[in-house]
XYZ file of C-alpha atoms in Angstrom:
598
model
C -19.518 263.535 126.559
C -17.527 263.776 123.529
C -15.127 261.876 121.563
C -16.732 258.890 122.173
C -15.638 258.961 125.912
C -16.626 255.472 128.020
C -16.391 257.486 131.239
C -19.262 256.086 133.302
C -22.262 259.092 133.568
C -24.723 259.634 136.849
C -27.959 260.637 137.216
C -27.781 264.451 137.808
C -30.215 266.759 139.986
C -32.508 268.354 137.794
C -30.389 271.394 138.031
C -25.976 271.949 138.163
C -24.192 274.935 138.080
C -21.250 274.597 135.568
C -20.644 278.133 134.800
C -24.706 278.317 134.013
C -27.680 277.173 135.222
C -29.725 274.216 133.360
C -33.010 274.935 134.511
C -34.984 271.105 134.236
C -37.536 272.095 131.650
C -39.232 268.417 131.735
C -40.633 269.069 128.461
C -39.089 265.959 126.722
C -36.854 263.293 128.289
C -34.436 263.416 125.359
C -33.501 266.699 126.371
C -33.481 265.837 130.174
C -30.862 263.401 129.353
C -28.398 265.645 126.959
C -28.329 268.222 129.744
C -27.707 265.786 132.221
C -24.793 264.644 130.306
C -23.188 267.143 129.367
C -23.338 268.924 132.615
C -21.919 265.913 134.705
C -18.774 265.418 132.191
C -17.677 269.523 132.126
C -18.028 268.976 136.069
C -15.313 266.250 135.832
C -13.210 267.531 133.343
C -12.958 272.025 133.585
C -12.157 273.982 135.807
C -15.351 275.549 137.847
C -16.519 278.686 136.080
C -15.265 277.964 132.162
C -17.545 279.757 129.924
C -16.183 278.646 126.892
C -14.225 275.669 125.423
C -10.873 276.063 122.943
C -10.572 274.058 120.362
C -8.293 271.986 118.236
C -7.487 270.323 114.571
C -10.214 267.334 114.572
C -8.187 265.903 111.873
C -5.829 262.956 112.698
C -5.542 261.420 109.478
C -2.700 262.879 107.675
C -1.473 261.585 104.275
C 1.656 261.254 103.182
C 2.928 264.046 100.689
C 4.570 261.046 98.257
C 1.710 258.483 98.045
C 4.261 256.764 95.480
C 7.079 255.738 97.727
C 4.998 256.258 101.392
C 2.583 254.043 102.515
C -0.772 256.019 103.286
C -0.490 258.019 106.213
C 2.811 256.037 107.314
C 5.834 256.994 105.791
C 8.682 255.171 104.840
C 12.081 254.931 105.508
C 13.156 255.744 101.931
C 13.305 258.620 100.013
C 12.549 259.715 96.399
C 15.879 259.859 93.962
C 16.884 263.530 93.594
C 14.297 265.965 92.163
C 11.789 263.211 91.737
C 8.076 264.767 92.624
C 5.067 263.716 93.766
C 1.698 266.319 93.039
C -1.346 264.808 94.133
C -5.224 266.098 94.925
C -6.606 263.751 97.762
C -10.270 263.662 99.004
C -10.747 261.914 102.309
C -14.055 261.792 103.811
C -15.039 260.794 107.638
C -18.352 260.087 109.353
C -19.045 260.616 112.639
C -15.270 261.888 113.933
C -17.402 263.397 116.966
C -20.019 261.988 118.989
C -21.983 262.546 122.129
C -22.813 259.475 124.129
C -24.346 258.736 127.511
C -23.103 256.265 130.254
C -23.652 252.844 128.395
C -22.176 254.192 125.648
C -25.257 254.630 123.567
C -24.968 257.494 120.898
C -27.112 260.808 122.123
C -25.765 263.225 119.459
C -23.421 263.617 116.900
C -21.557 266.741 117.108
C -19.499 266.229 114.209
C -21.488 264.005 111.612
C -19.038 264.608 108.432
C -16.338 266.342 107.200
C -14.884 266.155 103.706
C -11.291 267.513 103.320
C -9.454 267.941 100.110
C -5.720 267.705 100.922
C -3.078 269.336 98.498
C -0.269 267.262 98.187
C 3.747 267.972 96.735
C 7.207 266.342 97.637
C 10.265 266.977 95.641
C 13.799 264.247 96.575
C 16.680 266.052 96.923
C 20.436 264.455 97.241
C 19.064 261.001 97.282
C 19.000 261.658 100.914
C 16.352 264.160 101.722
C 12.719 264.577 100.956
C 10.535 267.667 101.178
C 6.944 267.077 101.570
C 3.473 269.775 102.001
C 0.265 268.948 102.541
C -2.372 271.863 102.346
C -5.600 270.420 103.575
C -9.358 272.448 102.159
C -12.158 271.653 104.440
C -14.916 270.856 101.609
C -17.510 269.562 103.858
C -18.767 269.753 107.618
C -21.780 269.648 109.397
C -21.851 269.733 113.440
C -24.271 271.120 115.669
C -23.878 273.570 118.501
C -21.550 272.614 121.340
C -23.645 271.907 124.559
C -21.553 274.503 126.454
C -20.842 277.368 123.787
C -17.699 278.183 122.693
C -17.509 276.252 119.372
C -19.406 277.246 115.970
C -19.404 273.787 114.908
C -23.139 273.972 112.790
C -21.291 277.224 110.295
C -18.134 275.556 109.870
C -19.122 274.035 106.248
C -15.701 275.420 104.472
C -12.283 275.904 105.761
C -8.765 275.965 105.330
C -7.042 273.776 107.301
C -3.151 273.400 109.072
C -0.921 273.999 106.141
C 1.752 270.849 107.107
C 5.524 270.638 106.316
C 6.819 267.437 106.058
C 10.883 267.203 105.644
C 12.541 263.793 105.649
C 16.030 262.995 105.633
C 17.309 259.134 105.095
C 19.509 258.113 108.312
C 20.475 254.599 106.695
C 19.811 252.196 103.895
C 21.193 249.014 102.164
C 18.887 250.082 99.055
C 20.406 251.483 96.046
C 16.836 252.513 94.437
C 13.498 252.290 96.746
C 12.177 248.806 94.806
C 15.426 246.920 95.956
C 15.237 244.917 99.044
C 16.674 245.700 102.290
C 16.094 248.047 105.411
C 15.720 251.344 106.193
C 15.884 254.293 108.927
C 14.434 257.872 108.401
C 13.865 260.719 110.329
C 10.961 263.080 109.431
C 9.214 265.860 111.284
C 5.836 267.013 111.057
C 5.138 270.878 111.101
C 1.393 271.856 111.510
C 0.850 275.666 110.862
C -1.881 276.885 112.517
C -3.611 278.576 109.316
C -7.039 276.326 110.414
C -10.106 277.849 112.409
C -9.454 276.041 115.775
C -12.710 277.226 116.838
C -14.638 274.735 114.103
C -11.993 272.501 114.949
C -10.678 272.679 112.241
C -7.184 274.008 113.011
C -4.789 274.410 116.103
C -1.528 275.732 117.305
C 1.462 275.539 116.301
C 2.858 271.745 116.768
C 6.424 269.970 115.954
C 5.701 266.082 115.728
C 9.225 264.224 114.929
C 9.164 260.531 114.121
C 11.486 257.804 113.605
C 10.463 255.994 110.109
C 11.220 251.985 109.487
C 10.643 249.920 107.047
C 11.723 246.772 105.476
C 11.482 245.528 101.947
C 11.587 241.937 100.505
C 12.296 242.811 96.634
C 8.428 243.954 95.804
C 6.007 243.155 99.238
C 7.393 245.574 102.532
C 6.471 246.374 105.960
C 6.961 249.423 107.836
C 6.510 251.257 111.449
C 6.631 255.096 112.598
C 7.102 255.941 116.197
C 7.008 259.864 117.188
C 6.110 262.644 119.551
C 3.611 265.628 119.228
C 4.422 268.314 120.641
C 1.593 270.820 121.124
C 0.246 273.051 123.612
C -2.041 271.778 125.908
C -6.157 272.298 126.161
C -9.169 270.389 127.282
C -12.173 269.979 125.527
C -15.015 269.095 127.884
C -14.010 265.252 129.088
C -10.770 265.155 126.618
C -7.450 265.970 127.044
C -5.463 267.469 123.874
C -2.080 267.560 124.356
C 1.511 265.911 123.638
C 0.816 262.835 122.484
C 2.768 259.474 121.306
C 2.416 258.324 118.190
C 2.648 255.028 116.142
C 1.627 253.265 113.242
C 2.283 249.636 111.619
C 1.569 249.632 107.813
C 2.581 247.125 104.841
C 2.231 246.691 100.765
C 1.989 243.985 98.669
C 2.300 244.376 94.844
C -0.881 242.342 92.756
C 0.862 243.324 89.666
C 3.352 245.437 88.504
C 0.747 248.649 88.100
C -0.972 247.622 91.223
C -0.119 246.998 94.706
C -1.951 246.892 97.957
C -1.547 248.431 101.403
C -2.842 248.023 104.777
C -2.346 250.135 107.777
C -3.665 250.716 111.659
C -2.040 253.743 113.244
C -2.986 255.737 116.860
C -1.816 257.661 119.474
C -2.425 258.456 123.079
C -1.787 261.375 125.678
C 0.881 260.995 128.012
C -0.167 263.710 130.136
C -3.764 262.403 130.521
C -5.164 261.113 134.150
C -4.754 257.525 133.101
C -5.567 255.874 129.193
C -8.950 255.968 128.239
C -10.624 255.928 125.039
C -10.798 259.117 124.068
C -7.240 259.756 124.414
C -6.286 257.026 122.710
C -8.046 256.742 119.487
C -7.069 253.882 116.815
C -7.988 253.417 113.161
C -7.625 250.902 110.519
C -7.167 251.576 106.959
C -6.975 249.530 103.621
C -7.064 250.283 99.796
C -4.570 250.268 96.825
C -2.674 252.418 94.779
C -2.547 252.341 90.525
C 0.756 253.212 89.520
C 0.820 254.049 85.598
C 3.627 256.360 84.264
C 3.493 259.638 85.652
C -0.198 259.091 86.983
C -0.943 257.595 90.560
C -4.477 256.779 91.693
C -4.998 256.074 95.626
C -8.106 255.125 97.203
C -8.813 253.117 100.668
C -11.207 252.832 103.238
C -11.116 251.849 106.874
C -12.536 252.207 110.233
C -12.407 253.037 113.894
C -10.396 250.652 115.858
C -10.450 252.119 119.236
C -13.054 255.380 119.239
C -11.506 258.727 120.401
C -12.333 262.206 119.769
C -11.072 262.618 115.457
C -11.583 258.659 114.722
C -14.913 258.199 112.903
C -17.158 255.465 112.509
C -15.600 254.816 109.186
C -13.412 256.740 106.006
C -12.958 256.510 102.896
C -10.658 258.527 100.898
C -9.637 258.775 96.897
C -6.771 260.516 95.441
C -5.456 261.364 92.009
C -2.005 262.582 91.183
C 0.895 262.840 88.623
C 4.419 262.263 89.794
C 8.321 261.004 88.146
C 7.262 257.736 87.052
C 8.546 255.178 89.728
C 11.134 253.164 87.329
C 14.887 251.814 88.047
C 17.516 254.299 86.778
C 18.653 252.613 83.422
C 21.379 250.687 82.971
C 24.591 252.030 81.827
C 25.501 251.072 78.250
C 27.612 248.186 77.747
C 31.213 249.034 76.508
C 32.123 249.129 73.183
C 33.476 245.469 72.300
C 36.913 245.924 72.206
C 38.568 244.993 68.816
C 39.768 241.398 67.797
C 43.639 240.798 68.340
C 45.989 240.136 65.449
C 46.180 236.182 65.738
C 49.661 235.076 67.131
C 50.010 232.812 64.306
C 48.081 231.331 61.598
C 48.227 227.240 60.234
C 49.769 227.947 57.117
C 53.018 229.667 57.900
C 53.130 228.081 61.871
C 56.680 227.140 61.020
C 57.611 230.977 60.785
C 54.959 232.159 63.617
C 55.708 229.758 66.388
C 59.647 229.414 66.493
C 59.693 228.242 70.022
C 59.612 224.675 70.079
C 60.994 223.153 73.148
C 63.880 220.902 72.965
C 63.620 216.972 72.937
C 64.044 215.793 76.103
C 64.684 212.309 77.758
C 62.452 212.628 81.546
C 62.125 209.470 83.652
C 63.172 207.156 80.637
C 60.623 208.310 78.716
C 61.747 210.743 75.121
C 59.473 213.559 74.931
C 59.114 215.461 71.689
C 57.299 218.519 70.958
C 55.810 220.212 68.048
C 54.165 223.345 66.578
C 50.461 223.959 66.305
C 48.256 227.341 65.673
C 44.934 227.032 67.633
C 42.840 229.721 67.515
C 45.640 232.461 66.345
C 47.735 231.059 69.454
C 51.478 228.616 69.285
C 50.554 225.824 71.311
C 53.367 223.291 71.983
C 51.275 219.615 72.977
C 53.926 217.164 73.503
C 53.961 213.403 72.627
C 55.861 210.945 74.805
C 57.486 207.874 73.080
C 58.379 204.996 75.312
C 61.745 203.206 73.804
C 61.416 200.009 72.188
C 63.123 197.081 74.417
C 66.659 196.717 74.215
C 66.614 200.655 73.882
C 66.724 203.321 76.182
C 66.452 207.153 75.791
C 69.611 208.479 75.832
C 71.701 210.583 72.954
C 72.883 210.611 69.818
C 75.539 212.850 68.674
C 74.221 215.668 71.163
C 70.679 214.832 70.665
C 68.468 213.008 72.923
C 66.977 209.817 71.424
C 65.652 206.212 71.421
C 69.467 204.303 71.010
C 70.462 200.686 71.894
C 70.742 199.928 75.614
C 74.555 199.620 76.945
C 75.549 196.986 79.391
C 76.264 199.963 82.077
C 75.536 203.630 82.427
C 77.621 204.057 85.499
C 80.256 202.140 87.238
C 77.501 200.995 90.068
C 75.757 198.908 86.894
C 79.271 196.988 86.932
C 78.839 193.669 89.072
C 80.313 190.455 87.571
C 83.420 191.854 89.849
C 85.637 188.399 90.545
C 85.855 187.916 94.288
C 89.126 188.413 95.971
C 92.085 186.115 96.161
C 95.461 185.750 98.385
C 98.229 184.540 96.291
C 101.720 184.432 98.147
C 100.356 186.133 100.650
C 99.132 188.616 98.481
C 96.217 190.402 98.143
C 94.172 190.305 94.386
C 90.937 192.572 94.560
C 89.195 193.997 91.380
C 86.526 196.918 91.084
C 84.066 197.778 87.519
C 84.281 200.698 85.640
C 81.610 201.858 83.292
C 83.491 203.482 79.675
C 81.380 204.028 76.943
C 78.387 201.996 77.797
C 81.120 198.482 78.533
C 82.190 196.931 82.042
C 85.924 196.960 82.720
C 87.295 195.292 85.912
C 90.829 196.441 86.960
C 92.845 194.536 89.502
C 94.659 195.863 92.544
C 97.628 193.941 94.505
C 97.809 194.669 98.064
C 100.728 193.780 100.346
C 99.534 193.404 103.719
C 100.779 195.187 106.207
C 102.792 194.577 109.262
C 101.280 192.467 111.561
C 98.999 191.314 108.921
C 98.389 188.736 106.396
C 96.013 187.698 103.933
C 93.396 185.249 105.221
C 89.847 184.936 105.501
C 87.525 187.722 107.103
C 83.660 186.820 107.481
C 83.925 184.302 104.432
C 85.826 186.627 102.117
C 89.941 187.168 101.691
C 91.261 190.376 102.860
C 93.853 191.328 105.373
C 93.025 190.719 108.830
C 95.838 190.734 111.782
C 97.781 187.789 111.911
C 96.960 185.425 114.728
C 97.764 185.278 118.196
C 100.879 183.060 119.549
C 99.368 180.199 121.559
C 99.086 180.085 125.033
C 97.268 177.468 125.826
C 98.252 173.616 125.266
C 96.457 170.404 126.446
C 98.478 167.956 128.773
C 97.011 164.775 128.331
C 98.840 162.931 130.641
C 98.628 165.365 133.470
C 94.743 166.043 132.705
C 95.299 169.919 132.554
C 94.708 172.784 130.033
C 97.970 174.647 130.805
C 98.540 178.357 130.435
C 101.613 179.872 129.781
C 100.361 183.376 131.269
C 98.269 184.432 134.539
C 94.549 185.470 134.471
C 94.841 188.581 135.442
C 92.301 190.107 137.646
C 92.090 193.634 139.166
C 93.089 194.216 142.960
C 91.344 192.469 145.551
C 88.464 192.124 142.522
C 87.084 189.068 140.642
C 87.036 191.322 137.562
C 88.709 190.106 134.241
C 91.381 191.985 133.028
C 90.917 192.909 129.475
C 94.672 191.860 128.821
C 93.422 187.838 129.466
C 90.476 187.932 127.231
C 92.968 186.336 124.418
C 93.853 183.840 126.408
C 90.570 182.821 127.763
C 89.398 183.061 124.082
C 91.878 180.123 123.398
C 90.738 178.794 125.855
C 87.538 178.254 124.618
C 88.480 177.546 121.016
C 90.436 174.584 122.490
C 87.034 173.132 124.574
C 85.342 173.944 121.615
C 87.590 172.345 118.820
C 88.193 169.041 121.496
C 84.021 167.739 122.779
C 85.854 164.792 123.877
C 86.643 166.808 126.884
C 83.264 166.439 128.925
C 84.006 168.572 132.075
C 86.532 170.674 133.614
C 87.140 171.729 136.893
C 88.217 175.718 136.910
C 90.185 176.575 140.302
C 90.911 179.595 141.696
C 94.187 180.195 144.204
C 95.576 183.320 146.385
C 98.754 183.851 148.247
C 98.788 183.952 152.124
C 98.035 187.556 152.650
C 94.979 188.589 154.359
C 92.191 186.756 155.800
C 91.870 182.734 154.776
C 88.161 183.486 154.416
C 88.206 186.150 152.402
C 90.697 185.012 150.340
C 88.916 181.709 150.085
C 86.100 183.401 148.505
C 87.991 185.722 146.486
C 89.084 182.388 144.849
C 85.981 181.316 144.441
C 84.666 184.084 142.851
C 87.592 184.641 140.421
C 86.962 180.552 139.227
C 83.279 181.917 138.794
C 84.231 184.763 136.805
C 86.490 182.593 134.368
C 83.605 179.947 134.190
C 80.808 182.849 133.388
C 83.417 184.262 130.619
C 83.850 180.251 128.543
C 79.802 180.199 128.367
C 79.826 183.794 127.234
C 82.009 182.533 124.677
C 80.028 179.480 124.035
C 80.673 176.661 125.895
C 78.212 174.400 127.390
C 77.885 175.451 131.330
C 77.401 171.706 131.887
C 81.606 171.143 130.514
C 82.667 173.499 133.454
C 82.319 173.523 137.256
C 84.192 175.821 139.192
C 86.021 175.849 142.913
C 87.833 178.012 145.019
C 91.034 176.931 147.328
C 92.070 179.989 148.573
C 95.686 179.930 150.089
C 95.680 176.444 150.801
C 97.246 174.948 147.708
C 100.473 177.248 147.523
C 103.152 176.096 144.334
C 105.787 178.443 145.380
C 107.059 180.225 148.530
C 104.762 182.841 149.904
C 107.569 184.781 151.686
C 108.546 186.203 147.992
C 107.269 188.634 145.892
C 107.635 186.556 143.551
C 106.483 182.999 144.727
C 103.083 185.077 146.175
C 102.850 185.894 142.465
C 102.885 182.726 141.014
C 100.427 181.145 144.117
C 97.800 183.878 142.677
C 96.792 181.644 139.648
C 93.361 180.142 138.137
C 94.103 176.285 136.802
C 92.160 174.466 134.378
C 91.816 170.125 135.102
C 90.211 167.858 133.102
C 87.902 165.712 134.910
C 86.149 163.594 132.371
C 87.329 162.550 128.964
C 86.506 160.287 126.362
């Protein structure tokens, strides 16, 4: 019935009871049908028996105390500097906030056609941090009709006082220094309706706490911001609407055309919790739009807008203008550069830089190179730019009486520059070395005499004379006639082993310098003998393997493996009596024979 309800309306009996009787008067169908719907919808919606309905504050447009820093009827998250204020006389005017309609939604009546209220505004900052707001709202104009049921004075209601409203805000967190810098912000804010209204020309209610969570977000000039919050507020019914606790929101944003002017858009609404289900008229939305002319301490505010989603306070449309004075909304000013600090005496000054800048660093020789410094004044300061002079050839940088300087080159600075040593000499088995030594930029060679040693003589070592040990007697001779390389000692070989003794390497060694100093021998046959003890087999092969071993040892040493063959006789050649210690000695031998010869 009211509010712009879309619940769906019967045909009724000519006649309900609701608490009293509507006689069917058939004297004009529009009247038939207001009866009829306004009987059918208290029969849904009140208890059986209610004589009377209770109203509520109509009003669900609610400005914003500061119209400077607050959007319209959203508020922001920010909060005026300290004792900045806000004063501001604001007019907003609705058509239509309450309608009767039938079934199909087709207006029958309007209950409330208009009401003009002039709202009082004043917010003062406090802290940077907090911001107290009022807003006393003056019912200038309303015109209703009676209420179907009774109950409501709605056609005498022309001028009222409405529900004096406390707003307090405190700032919960910001990256803004002033409100016109960017970045985000969180508020908390409550809304306290005092119930100084007439609720009965619904134009006032009970007491009611609404707290809300403020956001907003601002880009250095345009911002957008959101409320979300909760009404609290004792419950009532009014014919097919539900007033109670309800959730509310709103979505608002600004965008400056210039710096006096900026515009702003918002769309707020609500809806009842505690209603059977969401319909319509418990969920009213509206849309508004306007500006706001921001010019020293003056502030004009006008807008306009319209009914989004209809519900019992939303109105076909509204328009509201407001005019107000307030701390005009500028950046705190700068703080005052510093007084310039005086200039510094200069360090030094061109004409006496002698006297000023006394620290000249020393010349210095670095890498070869003489580096020499000297005294400037730039700019009342002793700068010290060096110049590097590169020696002239046949020069180097070195010193001169104490000080460093360009002088001629020497043949040596050190006794490693001294190399024309003479090489070494043996004289009478002497000897002769000599070594440089650097003295005053000349090479001197002195000469040492060295007697050699015992054991020792002067000879040749890798191409150069020194001492090296004196040779070796010989043991090994060549018998041409009996075609064999004697040895005057044994190859000696370790027990029951064809390993070389280290004590015959010598004598294999002359060995080899003899097949190496005489070609003409082409091949020799190496043999290898035991003594009788033991097994002939194993012995045989021990022989073999010994004659090996001395023929692996003369290639080692480089001679050709095609000059040697070796052979192993075991016991069978004996050259002295095996019944002796001494003849089992001598048949453990390795011979040498020359087989072919030039």
């Amino acid at each position: 019935m009211v509010a712009r309800s879309d619940q769906t309306l019967r045909k009724l009996p000519e006649s309900r009871d609701w608490g009293t009787t509507v006689k069917s008067t058939r004297s004009t169908l529009h009247l038939l049908r207001l009866v009829a719907a306004v009987v059918l919808t208290l029969t849904l919606t009140l208890p059986t028996g209610s004589a009377s309905a209770e109203g509520f504050d109509l009003q669900q447009f609610h400005p914003m105390p500061d119209q400077r820093n607050n959007y319209f009827g959203t508020a922001s998250a920010t909060v005026a500097p300290h004792l900045a204020w806000s004063a501001m006389a604001l007019f907003n005017y609705a058509n239509d906030p309450l309608v009767l309609r039938d079934a199909d939604g087709e207006r029958i009546e309007s209950l409330v056609s208009q009401t003009g209220t002039l709202h009082l505004l004043f917010s003062l900052g406090l802290l940077d941090v907090l911001e107290l707001g009022v807003d006393l709202p003056m019912i200038a104009l309303q015109d209703g009709t009676a209420f179907p049921n009774g109950g409501l004075a709605l056609e005498d209601s022309s001028f009222g006082l409405g529900d004096l409203r406390l707003v307090p805000k405190v700032r919960l967190f910001s990256t803004q220094e002033h409100p016109l810098d960017s970045g985000v912000a969180l508020a908390l804010l409550v809304d306290l309706h005092l119930p100084t209204g007439d609720e009965d020309s619904l134009q006032g209610g009970d007491f009611r706490v609404g707290p809300r969570l403020a956001f907003d977000v601002n880009f250095g000039g345009p911002r957008i911001g959101a409320n979300f919050g909760y009404l609290y507020r004792p419950g009532t019914a009014l014919e097919n609407v539900t007033v109670d606790d309800t959730l509310g929101w709103s979505v608002a944003g600004e965008v400056p055309v210039s710096e006096a002017f900026r515009l702003t858009g918002e769309v707020f609404g609500r809806f009842t919790p505690s209603a059977d289900g969401i319909n319509r008229s418990d969920s009213p939305t509206e849309f508004l739009a306007g500006g706001k002319a921001d010019v020293g301490h003056f502030l004009l505010v006008a807008g306009a807008g319209a009914g989004l989603i209809n519900g019992y306070g939303t109105p076909d449309w509204r328009a509201f203008i407001g005019l107000g004075a307030a701390t005009p909304r500028t950046r705190p000013e700068p703080l005052p550069e510093p007084e310039p600090e005086p200039e510094p005496e200069p360090d030094c000054r061109t004409a006496t830089v002698a006297t000023d800048c006394p620290d000249v660093p020393a010349t210095v020789c670095t890498n070869g190179v003489l580096h020499t410094y000297s005294a400037v004044c730039a700019d009342g300061e002793c700068t010290y730019p060096v110049q590097e002079i590169r020696c002239a050839a046949g020069t180097i940088c070195g010193e001169d009486d104490g000080v460093p300087a360009c002088v001629p080159e020497p043949d040596c600075t050190s006794d490693d520059d001294c190399t024309a040593v003479p090489q070494p000499t043996c004289t009478d088995g002497r000897l002769t070395t000599w070594s440089g030594r650097c003295e005053e930029g000349e090479c001197h060679y002195d000469e040492t005499v060295t007697e050699c040693g015992e054991g020792m003589e002067c000879g040749i070592d890798d191409g150069v004379p020194a001492c090296v040990p004196e040779p070796e007697p010989m043991v090994v001779r060549v018998d041409v006639e009996t075609r064999r390389i004697e040895l005057d000692e044994t190859v000696f070989f370790a027990t029951g082993s064809a390993e070389i003794e280290t004590r015959s390497f010598n004598m294999l060694n002359q060995v080899a310098d003899v097949l190496e100093s005489n070609p003409q021998i082409r091949l020799v046959r190496i043999e290898g003998h035991t003594d009788s003890r033991g097994s002939r087999t194993l012995n045989t092969r021990l022989s073999r393997e010994r004659a090996d071993s001395v023929r692996e040892y003369l290639i080692r040493r480089g001679i050709a493996p095609e000059r040697l063959f070796s052979e192993g006789f075991g016991p069978d050649r004996p050259i002295a009596d095996n019944n002796t210690a001494d003849g089992r000695a001598q048949n453990r031998r390795v011979e040498l024979h020359i087989v072919e010869q030039d």
